[in-house]
């Protein structure tokens, strides 16, 4: 498959508008502005595009909810918080192909009747901020942004909002709170952002990669797009591959490709010909899979059946030298740190899980601790305000399910025997 | 107090949003740039510039880990230790910074040259371990490479 999302990124000047124009950039915008907004949404619907931010929600369904709401103005927010550990797939778009995202946002804004867009960018990407700001400036100069885009009377304004180091701000309602200048704590739903979002107006939040697929859908048409990859969730997908593989990096591959192929065909297999132990398939928040569980199709529909989730498509590969208790402990340190503190099960539960894992890791665990971990995880699951707590609980449950013996050995031997 | 250029900068940010409170995070960044960290004075300036109460400013700022509530050294090292970096040795690098430079997580060297913050993922997992120094990115880190890099930050 030819790259679309990562098209031209080997070109060192790919972020420049002229280079983007040379490879056909903004021609999908010109085409789209000649269409009716509702026909664009229809094309996106036909394409079957699902959100790439982690939940896999059908994009056109969200868009139809937003356009059905009579209130104006509507806001289009691009989620560039990319905080899920293991994930670095939006970064090449932001840093090397920013005009693809801008083009996607202008087309989407036009389709949605939105005249104001914001890119909520994580604070940890200072380079991306400068690159995006320059790209936005260039797009204004060439009239791809502004009050009268390409002389068609279409208006769309875009700017970057910089986050400040809070994972939870990737959750869409926390993101909205944050862009309003508040603490990033999730809101209760309903009302959903499509009706009452930023500044109480209908708001569409989509991931960087989701919006960057829109020009492609307009280029080849919804029907052709729907034939790429999995039937239930089609299209190209960016996978971030890290850990013990020969060739870590971001790969653009058809949705539904097998996890085994990502690791062995594309990322070069396990580093130094060691043995595979486990894979975290979709970012830290997704349950771990054992080495013999990687013959699964990487898409939003198949992964839950395989015992995990696609999440952000961040594949973390662990070889035989890795201690799973340590991984679980480090993951829970993350969740404890990033819990926003709003709801009790998540705030207290992640704290307890981390404490228990810490003492097991330090050789101070007792026999009942494994039961206690499952018990606390069970008490978090399904009882939290947002999915952060569920993620933490699922990580612990998955680890115990597949690597219980390692936890037991840690407790029995009072130390790690793996690494 | 903020000077006139800074106030103008904040005004330009304000108009991009329907509500002035949205300018809070960007203004806190500006205050941090001007004062080096968010001292009480820095936050008072932000409160005044945006006509917000000081408690709102302080409460919001305290939520975000990139806002600093104590002075930091001339150069801020933000080193990732999340899983992809951890399994490739990030924690050894934290120890190395402690042993070689006397630099502890959330601490500053005695000469005020370096501060260290241990980070969650910074989106460089494919080239782990990774860190930011101020706003510069470095990856594929080893002890030797950190030593060489730090030569540039005096
Ligand atoms: C704890 C948490 C963190 C999240 N972080 C991100 C993120 O960094 N980037 C992202 O696009 N979506 C993230 N999401 C998903 C968003 O809430 C939302 O579903 C998404 O931005 C919608 O866009 P999409 O439909 O295009 O995927 C996160 C969700 C949760 C619960
Ligand atoms: S885990 Fe360290 S950069 Fe992602």
XYZ file of C-alpha atoms and ligand atoms in Angstrom:
608
model
C 0.000 0.000 0.000
C 1.257 3.433 -0.883
C 1.576 5.853 2.022
C -0.942 8.617 2.244
C -0.720 9.890 5.813
C 3.063 9.729 5.692
C 3.340 10.734 2.046
C 6.503 12.650 1.207
C 7.859 12.696 4.758
C 11.312 11.558 3.677
C 11.544 14.970 1.996
C 13.337 17.159 4.566
C 11.142 20.134 3.601
C 7.875 18.228 3.618
C 6.334 20.621 6.159
C 6.616 23.522 3.724
C 3.449 24.421 1.876
C 5.139 24.489 -1.519
C 6.399 20.948 -1.102
C 2.931 19.900 -0.024
C 1.411 21.547 -3.088
C 3.908 19.713 -5.323
C 2.514 16.357 -4.214
C -1.078 17.365 -4.817
C -1.705 19.081 -1.510
C -4.872 21.159 -1.053
C -6.400 19.864 -4.284
C -8.819 17.828 -2.170
C -9.840 21.026 -0.418
C -10.541 22.712 -3.750
C -12.590 19.700 -4.789
C -14.475 19.590 -1.485
C -15.404 23.266 -1.541
C -17.171 22.552 -4.822
C -19.410 20.072 -3.040
C -22.304 20.486 -0.621
C -21.301 20.032 3.044
C -23.791 17.211 3.508
C -22.345 15.352 0.529
C -18.928 15.457 2.166
C -20.350 13.931 5.328
C -22.073 11.324 3.178
C -18.718 10.446 1.611
C -17.143 10.122 5.071
C -20.054 7.929 6.106
C -19.552 5.670 3.091
C -15.863 5.422 3.874
C -16.575 3.839 7.249
C -13.895 6.016 8.882
C -13.596 5.463 12.618
C -11.877 7.790 15.023
C -8.200 7.034 15.525
C -7.911 8.532 19.009
C -8.558 5.237 20.773
C -12.279 4.617 20.971
C -12.925 3.958 17.283
C -16.180 5.905 17.166
C -17.615 6.255 13.626
C -16.602 9.719 12.443
C -19.650 10.445 10.300
C -22.014 9.556 13.138
C -20.343 12.102 15.399
C -20.439 14.664 12.611
C -24.135 14.075 11.964
C -24.933 14.588 15.651
C -23.058 17.870 15.562
C -24.671 19.187 12.392
C -28.125 18.197 13.643
C -27.692 20.613 16.544
C -29.060 24.012 15.505
C -26.671 26.042 17.682
C -23.819 28.085 16.229
C -20.918 28.659 16.318
C -19.645 25.110 16.245
C -16.072 24.345 17.171
C -13.774 21.782 15.637
C -11.071 20.605 18.027
C -8.197 18.492 16.869
C -6.939 16.200 19.598
C -3.149 16.326 19.336
C -2.556 15.460 22.971
C -0.993 12.103 22.053
C -0.390 11.152 25.662
C -0.954 7.403 25.656
C 2.465 5.932 26.512
C 3.953 4.074 23.578
C 2.239 6.347 21.073
C 4.164 8.575 18.674
C 2.100 8.244 15.516
C 0.533 11.700 15.335
C 3.945 13.255 15.678
C 5.127 12.628 12.074
C 1.913 14.226 10.790
C 2.300 17.220 13.097
C 5.986 17.727 12.421
C 6.379 16.533 8.833
C 2.965 16.719 7.237
C 1.171 19.582 9.037
C -0.590 20.774 5.880
C -2.335 17.422 5.548
C -3.900 17.997 8.961
C -4.765 21.611 8.114
C -6.355 20.548 4.826
C -8.315 17.850 6.664
C -9.502 20.364 9.229
C -10.634 22.939 6.678
C -12.588 20.310 4.727
C -14.098 18.987 7.962
C -14.902 22.489 9.201
C -16.699 23.254 5.947
C -18.658 19.993 6.124
C -19.616 20.641 9.745
C -20.515 24.311 9.414
C -17.689 25.170 11.776
C -15.657 28.314 11.278
C -13.259 27.917 14.180
C -10.776 25.167 14.737
C -8.175 24.622 17.416
C -5.404 22.099 17.601
C -4.933 21.016 21.209
C -1.256 20.086 21.195
C 0.536 18.411 24.068
C 3.111 20.551 25.837
C 5.750 17.893 25.281
C 5.915 18.640 21.536
C 7.546 22.087 21.357
C 8.919 21.494 17.841
C 5.505 20.544 16.540
C 4.130 23.796 17.926
C 6.570 25.904 15.919
C 6.073 23.819 12.787
C 2.274 23.995 13.037
C 2.301 27.722 13.652
C 4.471 28.265 10.587
C 2.273 25.972 8.486
C -0.863 27.801 9.634
C 0.740 31.111 8.692
C 1.560 29.788 5.223
C -1.976 28.459 4.798
C -3.409 31.897 5.679
C -1.102 33.545 3.143
C -2.255 31.221 0.383
C -5.913 31.632 1.384
C -6.466 28.047 2.501
C -7.436 29.578 5.849
C -9.186 32.866 6.628
C -12.456 34.661 5.955
C -12.712 33.850 2.276
C -11.018 30.575 1.529
C -10.034 30.250 -2.142
C -12.505 33.011 -2.963
C -15.431 30.731 -2.189
C -16.785 32.725 0.730
C -15.920 29.915 3.125
C -14.519 30.926 6.493
C -12.260 28.886 8.757
C -9.803 30.047 11.384
C -7.267 27.814 13.019
C -4.794 28.095 15.876
C -2.780 25.946 18.233
C -3.543 25.561 21.932
C -0.678 24.192 23.965
C -1.407 21.709 26.734
C 0.789 21.573 29.797
C 1.581 17.986 30.645
C -1.596 16.214 31.722
C -2.457 12.876 30.109
C -6.108 13.181 31.034
C -6.446 16.210 28.741
C -6.499 13.710 25.872
C -9.955 12.666 27.049
C -12.251 14.834 24.992
C -14.267 16.510 27.735
C -11.132 17.120 29.819
C -9.586 18.597 26.686
C -12.534 20.956 26.412
C -12.180 22.004 30.048
C -8.504 22.608 29.435
C -9.007 24.771 26.356
C -11.466 26.786 28.422
C -8.546 27.500 30.739
C -9.567 25.139 33.516
C -8.188 22.040 35.212
C -8.443 19.117 32.820
C -11.094 17.095 34.599
C -13.636 15.149 32.524
C -17.231 16.279 32.370
C -20.224 14.116 32.912
C -21.941 12.927 29.712
C -24.613 13.591 28.522
C -24.711 16.275 27.337
C -22.160 15.194 24.772
C -19.664 17.641 23.291
C -21.470 17.526 19.930
C -24.290 19.417 21.683
C -22.655 21.167 24.619
C -18.910 21.308 24.214
C -16.346 24.077 24.265
C -17.783 27.357 25.519
C -21.144 25.511 25.715
C -21.397 25.206 21.956
C -21.566 22.119 19.702
C -18.028 20.815 19.487
C -16.469 18.094 17.398
C -13.333 16.520 18.818
C -11.321 14.344 16.464
C -7.856 12.897 16.587
C -5.033 14.165 14.329
C -4.970 10.962 12.317
C -8.757 10.893 11.910
C -8.824 14.398 10.436
C -5.815 13.620 8.259
C -7.734 10.779 6.638
C -10.424 13.150 5.386
C -8.468 14.496 2.374
C -7.744 10.910 1.353
C -11.429 9.987 1.501
C -12.196 12.991 -0.672
C -9.432 11.998 -3.070
C -10.398 8.402 -3.705
C -14.054 8.498 -2.616
C -15.776 6.831 0.315
C -16.435 3.557 -1.504
C -12.827 2.989 -2.520
C -11.648 3.940 0.948
C -13.998 1.437 2.550
C -12.243 -1.338 0.627
C -8.908 -0.713 2.346
C -8.148 -3.010 5.290
C -10.864 -4.382 7.560
C -14.451 -4.327 6.420
C -15.774 -3.074 9.768
C -13.130 -0.421 10.247
C -11.389 0.396 7.030
C -8.591 2.663 5.973
C -4.905 3.100 6.515
C -3.728 3.084 10.133
C -0.586 4.401 11.748
C 1.105 2.005 14.167
C 3.793 3.146 16.600
C 6.122 0.229 17.248
C 8.559 0.391 20.149
C 10.456 -1.863 22.528
C 12.554 -4.864 21.550
C 12.182 -4.918 17.766
C 14.858 -4.506 15.141
C 13.157 -1.564 13.436
C 10.995 0.477 15.774
C 9.084 3.366 14.219
C 5.763 4.531 12.804
C 4.250 2.327 10.100
C 1.324 3.150 7.842
C -0.454 -0.142 7.181
C -3.980 -1.255 6.340
C -6.288 -1.536 9.315
C -6.750 -5.136 10.368
C -3.209 -6.267 9.630
C -2.120 -8.997 12.019
C -0.086 -8.034 15.054
C 2.389 -10.737 14.117
C 2.958 -9.168 10.699
C 3.489 -5.731 12.193
C 6.197 -7.111 14.462
C 7.870 -9.644 12.192
C 7.255 -8.419 8.639
C 7.467 -4.690 9.147
C 9.384 -3.994 12.338
C 12.046 -6.592 11.583
C 11.220 -9.074 14.349
C 12.608 -9.289 17.855
C 15.868 -7.507 18.493
C 19.011 -9.637 18.660
C 16.946 -12.716 17.751
C 15.702 -13.016 21.312
C 12.450 -14.644 22.308
C 9.203 -12.712 22.359
C 7.505 -12.639 25.730
C 4.553 -10.283 25.449
C 3.071 -7.412 23.494
C 1.103 -4.418 24.677
C -0.824 -3.839 21.454
C -2.492 -0.441 21.730
C -0.647 1.720 24.232
C -0.115 1.294 27.972
C -3.866 1.393 28.709
C -4.581 -1.774 26.722
C -4.296 -5.281 28.210
C -1.102 -7.204 27.482
C -1.082 -10.188 25.111
C 1.196 -13.205 25.577
C 3.622 -14.263 22.828
C 1.178 -16.819 21.444
C -1.656 -14.290 21.303
C -0.399 -12.123 18.460
C -2.261 -13.699 15.550
C -5.007 -11.123 15.811
C -6.292 -8.506 13.420
C -5.366 -5.016 14.565
C -8.622 -3.118 14.344
C -11.265 -1.780 16.726
C -13.666 -4.694 16.234
C -11.280 -7.666 16.319
C -8.991 -6.708 19.200
C -11.583 -6.925 21.982
C -12.292 -10.480 20.814
C -8.570 -11.216 21.135
C -8.579 -10.020 24.738
C -7.247 -6.506 24.305
C -7.969 -3.298 22.415
C -6.594 -1.410 19.440
C -6.312 1.787 21.489
C -3.955 4.163 19.732
C -2.229 1.357 17.814
C 0.913 1.668 19.918
C 2.633 -1.703 19.840
C 5.104 -2.183 22.703
C 7.163 -5.325 22.231
C 8.607 -7.051 25.292
C 11.200 -9.812 25.064
C 12.169 -12.530 27.530
C 14.440 -10.198 29.505
C 11.557 -8.002 30.638
C 10.025 -8.407 34.094
C 6.259 -8.149 33.835
C 5.837 -7.083 37.454
C 8.064 -4.135 36.747
C 6.105 -3.222 33.651
C 2.849 -3.422 35.592
C 4.311 -1.356 38.410
C 5.593 1.315 36.031
C 2.267 1.422 34.221
C 0.382 1.920 37.480
C 2.772 4.632 38.577
C 1.708 6.383 35.401
C -2.023 5.965 36.034
C -1.702 7.074 39.633
C 0.200 10.173 38.561
C -2.248 10.992 35.784
C -5.510 10.280 37.574
C -7.224 13.653 37.654
C -8.509 13.095 41.192
C -12.133 13.763 40.390
C -13.616 10.353 41.169
C -12.794 8.124 44.143
C -12.454 4.679 42.500
C -9.789 5.959 40.099
C -7.965 8.284 42.488
C -7.777 5.816 45.387
C -7.780 2.641 43.301
C -4.775 3.542 41.151
C -2.928 4.564 44.304
C -3.599 1.170 45.916
C -2.727 -0.803 42.816
C 0.560 1.049 42.554
C 1.350 0.475 46.241
C 0.677 -3.263 46.061
C 2.696 -3.637 42.850
C 5.520 -1.632 44.368
C 5.817 -3.918 47.341
C 5.702 -7.037 45.172
C 8.384 -5.549 42.933
C 10.510 -4.763 45.987
C 10.259 -8.296 47.324
C 7.885 -7.341 50.112
C 4.692 -8.805 48.715
C 2.613 -11.335 50.558
C 0.580 -14.243 49.301
C -2.736 -12.435 49.413
C -1.490 -9.592 47.227
C -2.435 -11.133 43.907
C -5.981 -11.595 45.098
C -5.934 -8.050 46.450
C -4.803 -6.688 43.079
C -7.657 -8.440 41.287
C -10.078 -7.286 43.927
C -9.080 -3.622 43.722
C -9.022 -3.762 39.908
C -12.528 -5.207 39.980
C -13.706 -2.401 42.216
C -12.369 0.246 39.838
C -13.692 -1.327 36.668
C -16.934 0.159 35.430
C -17.171 2.571 38.364
C -15.075 5.482 37.191
C -16.056 8.776 35.704
C -13.968 8.283 32.557
C -12.113 5.331 30.985
C -8.740 6.150 32.597
C -9.525 4.005 35.629
C -10.868 1.160 33.491
C -7.606 1.207 31.568
C -5.565 0.907 34.755
C -7.719 -1.953 36.024
C -7.543 -3.771 32.683
C -3.760 -3.555 32.641
C -3.495 -5.235 36.047
C -6.116 -7.867 35.252
C -4.415 -8.708 31.944
C -1.000 -9.006 33.561
C -2.265 -11.372 36.240
C -4.217 -13.405 33.718
C -1.223 -14.089 31.497
C 1.749 -13.776 33.835
C 0.434 -14.848 37.209
C 3.446 -17.118 37.737
C 5.800 -14.144 37.591
C 3.857 -12.377 40.308
C 3.859 -15.535 42.391
C 7.585 -16.025 41.965
C 8.286 -12.444 42.964
C 6.337 -12.979 46.140
C 7.830 -16.400 46.896
C 11.461 -15.526 46.143
C 11.157 -11.995 47.497
C 12.907 -10.730 44.380
C 12.822 -10.716 40.614
C 14.219 -13.758 38.887
C 13.740 -12.424 35.359
C 15.925 -9.359 35.029
C 4.159 43.573 36.766
C 4.231 42.433 33.157
C 5.711 44.952 30.744
C 3.719 46.439 27.903
C 4.948 44.006 25.242
C 3.938 41.024 27.349
C 0.520 42.521 28.040
C 0.080 43.070 24.332
C 1.087 39.481 23.657
C -1.562 38.286 26.135
C -4.180 40.544 24.554
C -3.488 39.013 21.164
C -4.025 35.560 22.614
C -7.227 36.589 24.353
C -9.027 37.561 21.188
C -8.574 34.103 19.690
C -11.087 32.644 22.169
C -14.697 33.390 23.021
C -13.816 33.654 26.709
C -10.852 35.316 28.379
C -10.238 32.405 30.701
C -9.017 30.360 27.730
C -6.005 32.624 27.669
C -5.020 31.327 31.104
C -2.825 28.414 30.060
C -1.002 30.394 27.365
C -0.527 33.257 29.838
C 0.888 30.907 32.457
C 3.411 29.762 29.859
C 4.307 33.380 29.234
C 4.636 34.062 32.951
C 6.876 31.044 33.310
C 9.022 32.280 30.450
C 9.299 35.746 32.024
C 9.873 34.690 35.640
C 11.526 31.295 35.117
C 8.846 29.656 37.274
C 5.382 30.431 38.591
C 6.154 32.425 41.693
C 3.335 34.093 43.548
C 4.232 37.323 41.809
C 4.110 35.625 38.402
C 0.646 34.267 39.089
C -0.549 37.616 40.390
C 0.530 39.178 37.112
C -1.473 36.612 35.173
C -4.520 37.117 37.384
C -4.339 40.847 36.839
C -3.774 40.658 33.088
C -6.802 38.390 32.607
C -8.954 39.842 35.346
C -9.266 36.464 37.042
C -9.039 35.732 40.744
C -5.692 34.571 42.051
C -7.182 31.369 43.406
C -8.451 30.421 39.959
C -5.016 31.034 38.507
C -3.220 29.092 41.246
C -5.721 26.225 41.265
C -5.534 25.771 37.526
C -1.757 26.068 37.342
C -1.298 23.438 40.043
C -3.098 20.831 37.925
C -0.560 20.819 35.098
C 2.829 19.207 35.529
C 4.634 21.481 33.085
C 3.986 24.526 35.223
C 6.737 24.906 37.783
C 5.989 25.943 41.325
C 9.551 26.299 42.457
C 12.613 27.766 40.781
C 14.305 25.549 38.198
C 17.902 25.519 37.052
C 19.177 27.220 33.922
C 18.469 24.050 31.963
C 15.552 21.736 32.535
C 16.067 18.075 31.700
C 12.832 16.162 31.171
C 13.719 12.492 30.945
C 11.121 9.877 30.072
C 10.981 6.695 32.162
C 7.740 5.212 30.900
C 7.714 1.577 29.779
C 9.319 1.816 26.317
C 12.096 3.963 27.746
C 12.341 1.988 30.998
C 13.004 -1.345 29.306
C 15.797 0.281 27.330
C 17.555 1.616 30.387
C 15.983 4.985 31.282
C 16.130 4.304 35.002
C 19.864 3.667 34.800
C 20.131 7.094 33.196
C 18.307 8.645 36.147
C 20.850 6.986 38.464
C 23.659 8.211 36.242
C 22.473 11.810 36.499
C 22.384 11.373 40.281
C 25.849 9.871 40.568
C 27.641 12.023 38.047
C 25.925 15.412 38.491
C 24.324 15.109 41.917
C 20.985 15.617 40.176
C 17.893 13.993 41.686
C 14.375 13.813 40.193
C 12.547 17.073 40.926
C 15.861 18.508 42.073
C 18.370 21.080 40.895
C 22.148 20.942 40.979
C 23.754 23.117 43.642
C 25.230 25.459 41.051
C 21.761 26.039 39.601
C 22.809 24.687 36.230
C 20.537 21.670 35.775
C 17.126 20.546 36.960
C 15.628 17.114 36.384
C 12.049 16.049 35.985
C 11.192 12.435 35.308
C 8.507 12.341 32.629
C 5.782 10.095 31.395
C 5.928 9.291 27.670
C 7.219 12.143 25.516
C 6.385 10.493 22.200
C 9.808 9.215 21.235
C 9.329 5.590 22.230
C 10.693 4.298 18.928
C 14.050 5.904 19.639
C 14.032 5.359 23.397
C 15.301 6.396 25.857
C 14.527 10.039 25.219
C 14.562 13.434 26.908
C 13.887 17.091 26.360
C 16.366 19.706 27.495
C 14.464 22.973 27.604
C 12.736 22.640 24.220
C 15.417 20.538 22.477
C 14.754 16.880 21.807
C 17.285 14.058 22.292
C 16.786 10.341 21.847
C 18.690 7.045 21.631
C 20.272 8.074 24.916
C 23.138 6.392 26.690
C 25.255 7.609 29.593
C 27.975 8.650 27.192
C 25.589 10.507 24.939
C 24.025 12.384 27.852
C 27.477 13.438 28.982
C 28.275 14.788 25.512
C 24.932 16.526 25.151
C 25.177 18.218 28.539
C 28.471 19.827 27.479
C 26.283 22.178 25.419
C 24.251 23.263 28.435
C 26.463 25.243 30.767
C -7.714 8.907 29.457
C -7.939 9.172 28.002
C -6.917 9.719 27.237
C -7.111 9.972 25.879
N -6.080 10.502 25.158
C -6.266 10.770 23.833
C -5.223 11.357 23.072
O -4.123 11.621 23.565
N -5.455 11.626 21.767
C -6.673 11.343 21.179
O -6.853 11.619 20.009
N -7.668 10.795 21.879
C -7.498 10.499 23.192
N -8.545 9.966 23.905
C -9.835 9.727 23.221
C -10.703 10.983 23.221
O -11.476 11.017 24.412
C -11.674 11.009 22.046
O -12.356 9.803 22.004
C -11.017 11.228 20.719
O -10.208 12.359 20.715
C -12.078 11.389 19.668
O -11.490 11.514 18.399
P -11.649 10.391 17.302
O -13.112 10.040 17.237
O -11.151 11.003 16.064
O -10.839 9.221 17.755
C -8.356 9.671 25.271
C -9.369 9.125 26.052
C -9.172 8.862 27.393
C -10.287 8.264 28.183
S 7.948 5.777 26.670
Fe 9.563 7.187 26.686
S 9.113 8.416 24.992
Fe 7.436 7.065 25.025
